[in-house]
Short mmCIF file of N, CA and C in Angstrom, two decimals:
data_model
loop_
_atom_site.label_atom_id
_atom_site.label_comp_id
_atom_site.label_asym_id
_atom_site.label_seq_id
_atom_site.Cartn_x
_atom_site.Cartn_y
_atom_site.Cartn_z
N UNK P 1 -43.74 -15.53 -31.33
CA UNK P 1 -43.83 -16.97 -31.17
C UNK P 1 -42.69 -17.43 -30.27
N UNK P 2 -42.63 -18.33 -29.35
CA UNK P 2 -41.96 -18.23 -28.42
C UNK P 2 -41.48 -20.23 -28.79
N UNK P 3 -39.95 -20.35 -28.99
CA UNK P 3 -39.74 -21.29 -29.48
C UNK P 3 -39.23 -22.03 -28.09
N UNK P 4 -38.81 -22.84 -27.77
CA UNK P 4 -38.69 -24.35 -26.60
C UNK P 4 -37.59 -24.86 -27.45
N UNK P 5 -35.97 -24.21 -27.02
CA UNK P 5 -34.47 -24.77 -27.31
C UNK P 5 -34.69 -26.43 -26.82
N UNK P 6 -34.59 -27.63 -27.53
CA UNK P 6 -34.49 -28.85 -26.41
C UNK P 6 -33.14 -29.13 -26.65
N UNK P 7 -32.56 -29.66 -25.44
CA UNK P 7 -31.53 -29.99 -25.30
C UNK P 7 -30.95 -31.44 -25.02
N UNK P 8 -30.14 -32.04 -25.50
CA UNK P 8 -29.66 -33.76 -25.16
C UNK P 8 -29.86 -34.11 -24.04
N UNK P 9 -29.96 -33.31 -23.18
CA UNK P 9 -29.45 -33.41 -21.95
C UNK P 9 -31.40 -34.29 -20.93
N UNK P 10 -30.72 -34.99 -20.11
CA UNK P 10 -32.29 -35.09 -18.97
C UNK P 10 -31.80 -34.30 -17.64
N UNK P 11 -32.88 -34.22 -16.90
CA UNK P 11 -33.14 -32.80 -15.68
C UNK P 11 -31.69 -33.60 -14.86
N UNK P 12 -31.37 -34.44 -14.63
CA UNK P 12 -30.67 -34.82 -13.78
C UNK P 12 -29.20 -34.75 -14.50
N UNK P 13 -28.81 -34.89 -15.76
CA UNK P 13 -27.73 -34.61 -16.17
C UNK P 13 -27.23 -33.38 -16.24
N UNK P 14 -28.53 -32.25 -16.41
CA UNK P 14 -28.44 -30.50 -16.15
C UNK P 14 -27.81 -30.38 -14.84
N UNK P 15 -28.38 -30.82 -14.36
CA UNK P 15 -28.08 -30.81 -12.42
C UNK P 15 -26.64 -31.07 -12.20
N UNK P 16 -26.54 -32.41 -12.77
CA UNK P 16 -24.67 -32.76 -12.50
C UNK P 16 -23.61 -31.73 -13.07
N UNK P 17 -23.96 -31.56 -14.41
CA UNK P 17 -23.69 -30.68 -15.14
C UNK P 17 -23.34 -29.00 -14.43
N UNK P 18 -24.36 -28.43 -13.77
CA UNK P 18 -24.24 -27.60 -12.94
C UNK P 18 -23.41 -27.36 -12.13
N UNK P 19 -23.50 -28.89 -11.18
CA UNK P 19 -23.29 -28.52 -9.64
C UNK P 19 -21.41 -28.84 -10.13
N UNK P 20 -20.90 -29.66 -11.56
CA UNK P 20 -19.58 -29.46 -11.58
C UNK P 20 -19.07 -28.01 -12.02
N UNK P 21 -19.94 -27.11 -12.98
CA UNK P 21 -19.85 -26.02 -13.12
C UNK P 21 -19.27 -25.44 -12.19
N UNK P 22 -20.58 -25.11 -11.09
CA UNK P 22 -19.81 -24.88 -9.42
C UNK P 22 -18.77 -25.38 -8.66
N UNK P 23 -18.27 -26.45 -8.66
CA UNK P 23 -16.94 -26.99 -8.58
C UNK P 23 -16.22 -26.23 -9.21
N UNK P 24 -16.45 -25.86 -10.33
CA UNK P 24 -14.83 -25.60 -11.14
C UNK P 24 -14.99 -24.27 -10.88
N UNK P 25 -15.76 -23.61 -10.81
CA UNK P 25 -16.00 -22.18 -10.60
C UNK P 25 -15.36 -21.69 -9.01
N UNK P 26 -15.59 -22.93 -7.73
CA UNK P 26 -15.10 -22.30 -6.71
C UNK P 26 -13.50 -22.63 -6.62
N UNK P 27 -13.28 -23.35 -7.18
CA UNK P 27 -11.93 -24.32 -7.53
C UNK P 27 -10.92 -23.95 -9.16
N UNK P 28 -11.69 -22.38 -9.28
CA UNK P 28 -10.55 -21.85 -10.79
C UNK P 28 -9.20 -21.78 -10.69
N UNK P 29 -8.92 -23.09 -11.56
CA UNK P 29 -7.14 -22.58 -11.79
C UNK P 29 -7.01 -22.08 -13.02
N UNK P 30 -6.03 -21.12 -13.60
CA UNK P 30 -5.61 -20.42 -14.23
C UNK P 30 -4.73 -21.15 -15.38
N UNK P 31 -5.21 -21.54 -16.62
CA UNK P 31 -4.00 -22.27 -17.29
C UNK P 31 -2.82 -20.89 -18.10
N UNK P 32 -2.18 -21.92 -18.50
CA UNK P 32 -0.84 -21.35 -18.46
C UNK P 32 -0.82 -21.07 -19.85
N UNK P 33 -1.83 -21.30 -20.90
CA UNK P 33 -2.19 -20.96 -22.13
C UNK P 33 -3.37 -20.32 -21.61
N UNK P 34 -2.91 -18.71 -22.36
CA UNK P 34 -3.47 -17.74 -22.56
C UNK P 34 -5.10 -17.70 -23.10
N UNK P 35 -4.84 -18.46 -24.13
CA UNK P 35 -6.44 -18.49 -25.11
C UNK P 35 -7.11 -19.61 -24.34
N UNK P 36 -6.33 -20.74 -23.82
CA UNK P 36 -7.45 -21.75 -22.82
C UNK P 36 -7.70 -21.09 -21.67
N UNK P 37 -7.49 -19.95 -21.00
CA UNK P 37 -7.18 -18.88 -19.90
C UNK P 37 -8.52 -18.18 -20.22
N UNK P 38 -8.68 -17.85 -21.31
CA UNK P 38 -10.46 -16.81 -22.17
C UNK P 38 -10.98 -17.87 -22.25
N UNK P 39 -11.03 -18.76 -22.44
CA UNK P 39 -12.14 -20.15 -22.85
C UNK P 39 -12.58 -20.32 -21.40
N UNK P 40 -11.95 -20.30 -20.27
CA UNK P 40 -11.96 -21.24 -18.58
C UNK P 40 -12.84 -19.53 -18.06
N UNK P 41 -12.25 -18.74 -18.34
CA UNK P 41 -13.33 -17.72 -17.96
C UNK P 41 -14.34 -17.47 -17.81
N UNK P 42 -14.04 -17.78 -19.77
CA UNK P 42 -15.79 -17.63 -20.28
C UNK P 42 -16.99 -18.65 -20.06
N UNK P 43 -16.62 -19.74 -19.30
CA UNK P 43 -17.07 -20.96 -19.48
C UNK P 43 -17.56 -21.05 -17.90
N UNK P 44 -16.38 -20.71 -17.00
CA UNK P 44 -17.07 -20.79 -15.45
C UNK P 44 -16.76 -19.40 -14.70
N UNK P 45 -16.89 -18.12 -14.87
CA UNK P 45 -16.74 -17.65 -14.70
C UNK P 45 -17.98 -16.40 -14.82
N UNK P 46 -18.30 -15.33 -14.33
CA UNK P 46 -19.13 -14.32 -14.61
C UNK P 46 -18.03 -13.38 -15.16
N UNK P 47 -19.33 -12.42 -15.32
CA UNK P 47 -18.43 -10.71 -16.62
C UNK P 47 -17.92 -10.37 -15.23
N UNK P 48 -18.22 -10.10 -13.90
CA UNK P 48 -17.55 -9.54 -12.74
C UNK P 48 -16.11 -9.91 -12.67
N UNK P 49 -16.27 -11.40 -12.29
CA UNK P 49 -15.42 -12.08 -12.17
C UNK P 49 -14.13 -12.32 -13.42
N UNK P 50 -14.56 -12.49 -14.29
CA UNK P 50 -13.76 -12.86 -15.44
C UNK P 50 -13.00 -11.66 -15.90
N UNK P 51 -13.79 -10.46 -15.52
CA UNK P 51 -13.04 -9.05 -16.16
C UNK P 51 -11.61 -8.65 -15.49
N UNK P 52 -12.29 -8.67 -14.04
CA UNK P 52 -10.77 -8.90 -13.55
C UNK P 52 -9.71 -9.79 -13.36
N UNK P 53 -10.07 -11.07 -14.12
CA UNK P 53 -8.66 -12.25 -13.75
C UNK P 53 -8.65 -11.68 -15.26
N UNK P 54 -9.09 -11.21 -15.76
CA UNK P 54 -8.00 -11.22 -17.35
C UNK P 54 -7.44 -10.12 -16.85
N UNK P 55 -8.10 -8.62 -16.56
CA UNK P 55 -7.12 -7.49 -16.29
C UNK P 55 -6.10 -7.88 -15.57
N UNK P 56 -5.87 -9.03 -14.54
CA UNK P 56 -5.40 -9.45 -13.89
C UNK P 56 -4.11 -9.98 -14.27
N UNK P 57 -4.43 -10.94 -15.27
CA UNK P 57 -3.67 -11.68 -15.94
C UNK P 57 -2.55 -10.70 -16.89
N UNK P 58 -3.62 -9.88 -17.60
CA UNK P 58 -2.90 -9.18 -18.49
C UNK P 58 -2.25 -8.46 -18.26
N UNK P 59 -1.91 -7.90 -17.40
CA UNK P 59 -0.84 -6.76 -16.12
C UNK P 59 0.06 -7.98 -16.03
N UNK P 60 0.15 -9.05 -15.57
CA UNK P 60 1.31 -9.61 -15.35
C UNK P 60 1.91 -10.04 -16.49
N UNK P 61 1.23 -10.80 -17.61
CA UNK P 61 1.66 -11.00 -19.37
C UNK P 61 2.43 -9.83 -19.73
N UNK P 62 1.97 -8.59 -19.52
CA UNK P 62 2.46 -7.69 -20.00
C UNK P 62 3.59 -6.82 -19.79
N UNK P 63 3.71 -7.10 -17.95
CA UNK P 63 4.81 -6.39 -17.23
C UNK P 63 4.17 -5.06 -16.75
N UNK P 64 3.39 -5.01 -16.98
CA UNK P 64 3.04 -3.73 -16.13
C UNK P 64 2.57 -3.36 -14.99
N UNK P 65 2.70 -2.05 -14.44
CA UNK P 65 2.35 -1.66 -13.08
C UNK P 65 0.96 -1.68 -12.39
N UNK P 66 1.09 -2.41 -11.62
CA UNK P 66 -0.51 -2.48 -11.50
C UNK P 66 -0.88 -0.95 -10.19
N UNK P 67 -2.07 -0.47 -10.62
CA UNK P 67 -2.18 0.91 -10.14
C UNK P 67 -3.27 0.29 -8.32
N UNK P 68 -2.64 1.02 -7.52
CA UNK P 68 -3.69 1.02 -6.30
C UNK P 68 -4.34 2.37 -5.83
N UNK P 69 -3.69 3.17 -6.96
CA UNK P 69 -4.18 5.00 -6.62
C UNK P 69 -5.83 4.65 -7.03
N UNK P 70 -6.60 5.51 -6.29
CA UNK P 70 -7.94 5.56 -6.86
C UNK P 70 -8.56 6.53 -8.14
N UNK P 71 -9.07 6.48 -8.79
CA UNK P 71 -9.30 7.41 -9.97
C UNK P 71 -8.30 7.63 -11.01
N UNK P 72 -7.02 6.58 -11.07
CA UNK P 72 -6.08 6.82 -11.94
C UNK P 72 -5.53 5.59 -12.70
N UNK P 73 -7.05 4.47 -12.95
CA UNK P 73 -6.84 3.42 -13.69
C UNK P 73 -6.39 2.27 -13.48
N UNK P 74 -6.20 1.59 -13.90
CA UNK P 74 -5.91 -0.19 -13.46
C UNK P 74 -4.29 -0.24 -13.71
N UNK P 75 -3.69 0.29 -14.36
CA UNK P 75 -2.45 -0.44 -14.48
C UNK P 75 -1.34 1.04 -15.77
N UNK P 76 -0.28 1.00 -15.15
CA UNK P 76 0.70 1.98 -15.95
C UNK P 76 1.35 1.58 -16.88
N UNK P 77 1.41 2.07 -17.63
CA UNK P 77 2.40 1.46 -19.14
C UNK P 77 3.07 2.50 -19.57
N UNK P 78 4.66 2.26 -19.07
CA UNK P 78 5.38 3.51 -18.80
C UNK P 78 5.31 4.68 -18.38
N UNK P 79 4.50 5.98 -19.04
CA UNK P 79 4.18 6.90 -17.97
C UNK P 79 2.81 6.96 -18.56
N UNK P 80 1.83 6.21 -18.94
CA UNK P 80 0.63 6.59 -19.25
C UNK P 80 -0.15 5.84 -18.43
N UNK P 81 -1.04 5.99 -17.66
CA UNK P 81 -2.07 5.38 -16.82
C UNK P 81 -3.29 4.94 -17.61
N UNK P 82 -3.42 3.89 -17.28
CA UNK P 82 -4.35 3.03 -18.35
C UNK P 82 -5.61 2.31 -17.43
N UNK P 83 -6.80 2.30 -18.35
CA UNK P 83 -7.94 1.46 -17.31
C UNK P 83 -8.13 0.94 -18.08
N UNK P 84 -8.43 -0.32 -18.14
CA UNK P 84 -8.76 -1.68 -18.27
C UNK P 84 -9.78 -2.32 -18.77
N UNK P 85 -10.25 -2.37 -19.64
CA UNK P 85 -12.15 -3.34 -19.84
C UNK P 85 -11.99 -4.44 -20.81
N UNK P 86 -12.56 -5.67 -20.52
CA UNK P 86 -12.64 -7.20 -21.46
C UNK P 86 -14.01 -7.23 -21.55
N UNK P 87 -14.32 -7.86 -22.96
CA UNK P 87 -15.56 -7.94 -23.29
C UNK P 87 -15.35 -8.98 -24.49
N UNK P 88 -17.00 -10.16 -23.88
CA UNK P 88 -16.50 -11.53 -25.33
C UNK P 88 -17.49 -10.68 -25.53
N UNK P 89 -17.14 -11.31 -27.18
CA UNK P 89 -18.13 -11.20 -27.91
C UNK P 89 -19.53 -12.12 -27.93
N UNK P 90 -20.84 -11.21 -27.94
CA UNK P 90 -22.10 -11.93 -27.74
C UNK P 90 -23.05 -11.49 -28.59
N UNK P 91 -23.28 -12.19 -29.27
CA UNK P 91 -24.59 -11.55 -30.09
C UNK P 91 -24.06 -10.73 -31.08
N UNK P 92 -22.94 -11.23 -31.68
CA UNK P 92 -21.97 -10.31 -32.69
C UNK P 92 -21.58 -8.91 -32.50
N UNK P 93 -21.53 -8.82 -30.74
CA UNK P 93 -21.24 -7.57 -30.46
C UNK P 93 -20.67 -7.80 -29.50
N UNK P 94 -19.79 -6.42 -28.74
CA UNK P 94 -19.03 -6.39 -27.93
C UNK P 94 -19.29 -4.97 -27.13
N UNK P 95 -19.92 -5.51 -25.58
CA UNK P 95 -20.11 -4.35 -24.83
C UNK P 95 -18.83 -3.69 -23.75
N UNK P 96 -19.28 -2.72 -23.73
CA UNK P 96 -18.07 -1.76 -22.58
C UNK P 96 -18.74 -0.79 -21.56
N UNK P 97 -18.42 -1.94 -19.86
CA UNK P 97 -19.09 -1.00 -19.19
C UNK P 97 -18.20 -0.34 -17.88
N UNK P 98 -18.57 0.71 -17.21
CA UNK P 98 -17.94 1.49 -16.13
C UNK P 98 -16.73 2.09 -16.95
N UNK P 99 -17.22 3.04 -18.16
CA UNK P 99 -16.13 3.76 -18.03
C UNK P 99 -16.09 5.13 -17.72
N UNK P 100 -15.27 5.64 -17.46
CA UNK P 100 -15.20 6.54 -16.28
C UNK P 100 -14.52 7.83 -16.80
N UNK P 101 -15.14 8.95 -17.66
CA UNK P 101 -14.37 9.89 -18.51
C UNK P 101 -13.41 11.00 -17.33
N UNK P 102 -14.39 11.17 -16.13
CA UNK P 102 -13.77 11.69 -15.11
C UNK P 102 -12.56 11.20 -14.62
N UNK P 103 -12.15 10.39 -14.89
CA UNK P 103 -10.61 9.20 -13.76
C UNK P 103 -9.79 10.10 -14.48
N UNK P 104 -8.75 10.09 -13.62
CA UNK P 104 -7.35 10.71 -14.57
C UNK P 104 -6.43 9.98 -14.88
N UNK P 105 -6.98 9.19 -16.67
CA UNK P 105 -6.49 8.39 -17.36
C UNK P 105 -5.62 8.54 -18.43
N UNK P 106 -4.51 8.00 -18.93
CA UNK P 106 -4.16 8.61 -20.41
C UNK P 106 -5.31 8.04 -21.81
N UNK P 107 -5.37 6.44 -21.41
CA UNK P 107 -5.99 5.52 -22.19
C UNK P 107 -6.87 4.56 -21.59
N UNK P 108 -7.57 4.30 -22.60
CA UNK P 108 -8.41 3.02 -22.30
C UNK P 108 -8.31 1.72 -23.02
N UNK P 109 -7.80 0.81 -22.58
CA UNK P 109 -7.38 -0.64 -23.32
C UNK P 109 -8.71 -1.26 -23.29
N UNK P 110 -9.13 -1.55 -24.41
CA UNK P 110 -10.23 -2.40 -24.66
C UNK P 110 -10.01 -3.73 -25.33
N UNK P 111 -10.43 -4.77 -24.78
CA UNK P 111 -10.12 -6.28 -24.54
C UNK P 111 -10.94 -6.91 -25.37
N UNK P 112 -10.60 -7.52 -26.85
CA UNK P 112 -11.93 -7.77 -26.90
C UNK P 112 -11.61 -9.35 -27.26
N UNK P 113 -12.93 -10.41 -26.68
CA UNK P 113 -12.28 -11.57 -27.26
C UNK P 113 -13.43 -12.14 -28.05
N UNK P 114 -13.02 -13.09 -29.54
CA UNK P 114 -14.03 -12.82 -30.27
C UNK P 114 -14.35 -14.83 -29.97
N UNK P 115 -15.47 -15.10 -30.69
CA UNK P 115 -16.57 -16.24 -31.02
C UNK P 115 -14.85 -17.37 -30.80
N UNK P 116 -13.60 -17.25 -31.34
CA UNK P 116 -12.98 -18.45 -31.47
C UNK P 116 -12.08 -18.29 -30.50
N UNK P 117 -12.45 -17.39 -29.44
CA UNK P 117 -11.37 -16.92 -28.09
C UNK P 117 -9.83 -16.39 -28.61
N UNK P 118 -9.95 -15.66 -29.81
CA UNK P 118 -8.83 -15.53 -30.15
C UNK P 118 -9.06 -13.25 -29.52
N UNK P 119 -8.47 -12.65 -29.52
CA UNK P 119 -7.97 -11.35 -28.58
C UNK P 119 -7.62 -10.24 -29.34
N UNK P 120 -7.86 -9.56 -29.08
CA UNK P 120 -7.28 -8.13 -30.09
C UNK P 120 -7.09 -6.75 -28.76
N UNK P 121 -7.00 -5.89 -28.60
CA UNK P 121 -6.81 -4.95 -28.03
C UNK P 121 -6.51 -3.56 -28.32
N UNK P 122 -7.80 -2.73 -28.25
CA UNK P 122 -7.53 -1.11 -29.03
C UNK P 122 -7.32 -0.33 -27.55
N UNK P 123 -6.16 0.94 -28.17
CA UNK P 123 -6.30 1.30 -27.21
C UNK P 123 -6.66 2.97 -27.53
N UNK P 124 -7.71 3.58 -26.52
CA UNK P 124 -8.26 4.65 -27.05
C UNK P 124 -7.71 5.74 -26.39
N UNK P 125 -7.46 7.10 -26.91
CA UNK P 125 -6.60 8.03 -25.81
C UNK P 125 -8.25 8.46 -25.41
N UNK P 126 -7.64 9.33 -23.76
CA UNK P 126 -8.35 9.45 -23.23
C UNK P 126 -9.59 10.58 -24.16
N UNK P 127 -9.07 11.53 -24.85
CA UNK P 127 -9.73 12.40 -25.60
C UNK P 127 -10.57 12.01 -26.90
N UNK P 128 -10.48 10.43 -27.04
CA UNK P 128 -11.27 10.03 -27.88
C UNK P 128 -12.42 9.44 -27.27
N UNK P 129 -12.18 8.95 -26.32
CA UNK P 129 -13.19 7.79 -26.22
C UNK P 129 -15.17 8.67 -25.78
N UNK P 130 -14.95 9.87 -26.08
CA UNK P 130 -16.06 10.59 -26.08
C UNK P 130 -16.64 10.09 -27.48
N UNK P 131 -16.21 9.46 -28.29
CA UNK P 131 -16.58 9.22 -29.63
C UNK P 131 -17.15 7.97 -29.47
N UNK P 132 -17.20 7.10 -28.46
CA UNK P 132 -18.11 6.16 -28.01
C UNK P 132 -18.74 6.20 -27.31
N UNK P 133 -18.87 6.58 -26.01
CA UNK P 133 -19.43 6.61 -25.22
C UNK P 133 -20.78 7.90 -24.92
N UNK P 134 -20.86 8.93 -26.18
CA UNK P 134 -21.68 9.50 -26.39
C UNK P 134 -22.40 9.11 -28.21
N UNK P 135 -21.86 7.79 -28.35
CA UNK P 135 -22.14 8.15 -29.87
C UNK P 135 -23.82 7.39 -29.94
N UNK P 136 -24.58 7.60 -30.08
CA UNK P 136 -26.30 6.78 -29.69
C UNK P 136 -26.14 5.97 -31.12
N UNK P 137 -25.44 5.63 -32.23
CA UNK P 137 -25.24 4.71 -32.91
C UNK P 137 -24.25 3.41 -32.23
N UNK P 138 -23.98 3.14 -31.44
CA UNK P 138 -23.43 2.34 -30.69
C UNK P 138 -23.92 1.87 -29.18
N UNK P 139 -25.19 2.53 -28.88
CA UNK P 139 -25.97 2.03 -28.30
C UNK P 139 -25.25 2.18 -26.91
N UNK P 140 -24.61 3.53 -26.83
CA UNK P 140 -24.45 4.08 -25.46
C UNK P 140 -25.09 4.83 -24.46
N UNK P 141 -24.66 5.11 -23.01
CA UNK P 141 -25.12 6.02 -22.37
C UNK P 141 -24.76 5.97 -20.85
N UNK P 142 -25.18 6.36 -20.24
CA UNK P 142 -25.19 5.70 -18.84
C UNK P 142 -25.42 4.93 -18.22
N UNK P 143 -24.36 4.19 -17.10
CA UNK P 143 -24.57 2.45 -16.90
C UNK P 143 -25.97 2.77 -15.65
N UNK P 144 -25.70 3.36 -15.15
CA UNK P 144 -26.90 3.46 -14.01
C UNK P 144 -27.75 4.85 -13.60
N UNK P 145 -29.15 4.63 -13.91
CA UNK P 145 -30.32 5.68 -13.98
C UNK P 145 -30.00 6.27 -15.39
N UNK P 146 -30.47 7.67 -15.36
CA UNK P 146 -31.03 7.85 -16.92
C UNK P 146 -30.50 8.88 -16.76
N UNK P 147 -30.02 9.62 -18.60
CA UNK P 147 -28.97 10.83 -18.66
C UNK P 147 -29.24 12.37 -18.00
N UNK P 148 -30.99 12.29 -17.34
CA UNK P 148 -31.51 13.12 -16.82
C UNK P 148 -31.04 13.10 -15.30
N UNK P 149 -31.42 11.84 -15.09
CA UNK P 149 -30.91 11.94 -13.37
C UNK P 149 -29.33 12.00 -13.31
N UNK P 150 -28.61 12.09 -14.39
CA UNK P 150 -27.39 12.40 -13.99
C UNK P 150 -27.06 13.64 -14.63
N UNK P 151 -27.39 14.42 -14.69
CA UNK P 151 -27.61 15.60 -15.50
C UNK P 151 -26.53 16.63 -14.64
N UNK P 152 -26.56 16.94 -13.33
CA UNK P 152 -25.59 17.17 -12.46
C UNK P 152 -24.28 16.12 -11.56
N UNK P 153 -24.27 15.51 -12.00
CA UNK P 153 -23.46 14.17 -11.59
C UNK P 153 -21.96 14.15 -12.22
N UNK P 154 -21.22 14.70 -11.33
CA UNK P 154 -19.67 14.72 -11.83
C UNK P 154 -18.94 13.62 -12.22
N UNK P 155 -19.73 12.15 -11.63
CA UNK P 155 -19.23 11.24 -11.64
C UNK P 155 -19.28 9.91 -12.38
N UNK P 156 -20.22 10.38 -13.63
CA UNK P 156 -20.82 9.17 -14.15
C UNK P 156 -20.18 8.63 -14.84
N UNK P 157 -20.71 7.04 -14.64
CA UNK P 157 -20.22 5.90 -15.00
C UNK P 157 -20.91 5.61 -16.89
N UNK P 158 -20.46 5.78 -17.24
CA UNK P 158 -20.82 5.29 -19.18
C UNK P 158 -20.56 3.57 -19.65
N UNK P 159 -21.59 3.46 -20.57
CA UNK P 159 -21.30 2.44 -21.47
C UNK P 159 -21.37 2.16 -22.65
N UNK P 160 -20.83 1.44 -23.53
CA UNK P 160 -21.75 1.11 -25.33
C UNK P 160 -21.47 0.12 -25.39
N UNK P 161 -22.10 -0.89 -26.53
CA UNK P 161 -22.22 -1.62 -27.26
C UNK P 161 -21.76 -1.49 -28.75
N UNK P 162 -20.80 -2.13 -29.31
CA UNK P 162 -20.54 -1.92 -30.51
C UNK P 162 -20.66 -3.53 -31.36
N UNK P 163 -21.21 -3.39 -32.44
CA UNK P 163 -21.82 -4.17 -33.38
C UNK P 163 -20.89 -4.44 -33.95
N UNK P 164 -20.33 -6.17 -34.81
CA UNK P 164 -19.25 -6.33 -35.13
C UNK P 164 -19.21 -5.79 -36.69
N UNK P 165 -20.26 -5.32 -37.05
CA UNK P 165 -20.38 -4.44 -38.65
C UNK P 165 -20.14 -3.19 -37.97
N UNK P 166 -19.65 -2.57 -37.26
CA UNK P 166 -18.98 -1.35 -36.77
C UNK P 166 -17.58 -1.35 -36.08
N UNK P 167 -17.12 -2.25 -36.05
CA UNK P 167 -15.65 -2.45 -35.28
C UNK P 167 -14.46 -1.79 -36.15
N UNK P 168 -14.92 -1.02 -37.36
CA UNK P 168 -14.11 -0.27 -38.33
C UNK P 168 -14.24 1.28 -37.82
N UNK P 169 -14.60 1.62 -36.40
CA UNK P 169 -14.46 2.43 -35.78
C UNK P 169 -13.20 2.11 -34.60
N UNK P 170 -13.23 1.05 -34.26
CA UNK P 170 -12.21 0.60 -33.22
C UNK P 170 -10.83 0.58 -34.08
N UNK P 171 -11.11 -0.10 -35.03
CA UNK P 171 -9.62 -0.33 -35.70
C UNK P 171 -8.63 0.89 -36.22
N UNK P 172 -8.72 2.09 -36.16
CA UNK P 172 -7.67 3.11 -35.62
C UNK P 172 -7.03 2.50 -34.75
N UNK P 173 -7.40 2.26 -33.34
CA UNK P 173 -7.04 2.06 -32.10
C UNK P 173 -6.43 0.36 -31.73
N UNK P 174 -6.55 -0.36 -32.96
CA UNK P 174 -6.10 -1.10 -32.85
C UNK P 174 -4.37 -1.48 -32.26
N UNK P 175 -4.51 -1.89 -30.93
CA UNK P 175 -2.72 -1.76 -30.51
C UNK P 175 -1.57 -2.71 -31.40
N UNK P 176 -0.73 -2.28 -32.33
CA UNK P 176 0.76 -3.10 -32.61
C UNK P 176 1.59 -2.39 -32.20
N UNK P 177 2.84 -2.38 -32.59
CA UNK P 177 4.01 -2.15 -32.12
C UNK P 177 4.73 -3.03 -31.76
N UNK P 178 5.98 -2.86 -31.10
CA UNK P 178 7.14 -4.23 -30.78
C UNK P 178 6.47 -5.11 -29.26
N UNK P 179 5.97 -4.12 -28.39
CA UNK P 179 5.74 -5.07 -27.59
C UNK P 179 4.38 -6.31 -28.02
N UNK P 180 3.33 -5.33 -28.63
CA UNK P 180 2.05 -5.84 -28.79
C UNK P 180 2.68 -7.26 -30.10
N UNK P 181 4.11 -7.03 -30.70
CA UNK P 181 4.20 -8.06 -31.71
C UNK P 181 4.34 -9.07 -30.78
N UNK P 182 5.60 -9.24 -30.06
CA UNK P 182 5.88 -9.77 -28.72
C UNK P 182 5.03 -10.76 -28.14
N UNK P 183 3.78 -9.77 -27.84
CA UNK P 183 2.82 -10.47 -26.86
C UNK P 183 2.17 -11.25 -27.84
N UNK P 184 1.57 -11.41 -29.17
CA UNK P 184 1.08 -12.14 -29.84
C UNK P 184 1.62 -12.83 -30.50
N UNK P 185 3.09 -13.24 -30.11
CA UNK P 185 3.85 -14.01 -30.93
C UNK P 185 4.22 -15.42 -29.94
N UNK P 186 3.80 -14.61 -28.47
CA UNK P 186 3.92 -15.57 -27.66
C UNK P 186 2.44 -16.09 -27.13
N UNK P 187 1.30 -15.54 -27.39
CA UNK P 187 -0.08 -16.34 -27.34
C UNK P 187 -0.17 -17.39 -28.47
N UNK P 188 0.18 -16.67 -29.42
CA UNK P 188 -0.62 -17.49 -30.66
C UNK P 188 0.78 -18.11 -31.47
N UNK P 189 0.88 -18.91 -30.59
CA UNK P 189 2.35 -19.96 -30.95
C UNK P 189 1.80 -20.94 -32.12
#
């Protein structure tokens, strides 16, 4: 049965509505609060776009090195080379795509921001994250063509989906420590 969402809105207020969307979208400034920073993303921004002004963001929040080597991750955190992925939460889940088991990574920082834009961050060593990205209970596999046509393919790109009644797989990997206290002591003032 196919239901018809109606909305407050008339065709011409959608329209205005839009075309300021597009305004603010070609015209993104960056606020200076972090969590209104995930809200302005998520709001005018695409997953392309938005993934990298947070990786973006979060390399400079954080102090770290941002990487221009190819195949060796987005950004260094002391001597471990780290790649990068943000994902809101949608549909009570949280997807992860282009990751890359081939790169020569230590870790993978996974970004996740939930329904009230509030942030968490696991970080997976590189020797785990085979525990997602092959696990078919998390609704992984390959981001592009099928596990057959990549069957000889040195280079493939992986993804999953994890369900927020499964995020008790992530939470091992959940990052604290002094800096991670640090950084959330200065978001969530």
């Amino acid at each position: 049965m196919n239901t018809v969402i109606e909305y407050p809105m008339t065709k011409r207020e959608k329209v205005k509505l839009v075309n300021r969307l597009r305004k603010t979208k070609r015209n993104f400034k960056e606020s200076s609060d972090f969590q209104e920073f995930l809200i302005d993303c998520y709001l005018f921004l695409g997953p392309s776009a938005y993934g990298s002004r947070i990786e973006k963001r979060w390399i400079k929040e954080m102090g770290y090195k941002k990487m221009s080597t190819y195949n060796r991750g987005d950004y260094m955190d002391g001597d471990e080379y780290v790649e990068f992925k943000a994902s809101y939460e949608s549909f009570d889940r949280y997807t992860f795509l282009h990751i890359r088991p081939h790169e020569d990574v230590d870790r993978y920082d996974l970004f996740t921001v939930d329904k009230k834009f509030k942030h968490n961050v696991y970080s997976i060593p590189k020797e785990k994250i085979g525990d997602f990205i092959y696990n078919k209970k998390l609704l992984s596999g390959v981001c592009n063509g099928t596990s057959e046509a990549n069957e000889n393919n040195q280079t493939v790109e992986y993804r999953f989906t994890i369900k927020k009644n499964q995020m008790e797989l992530l939470e091992p990997y959940l990052t604290t420590g002094k800096k991670m206290k640090k950084t959330y002591e200065k978001f969530w003032k």
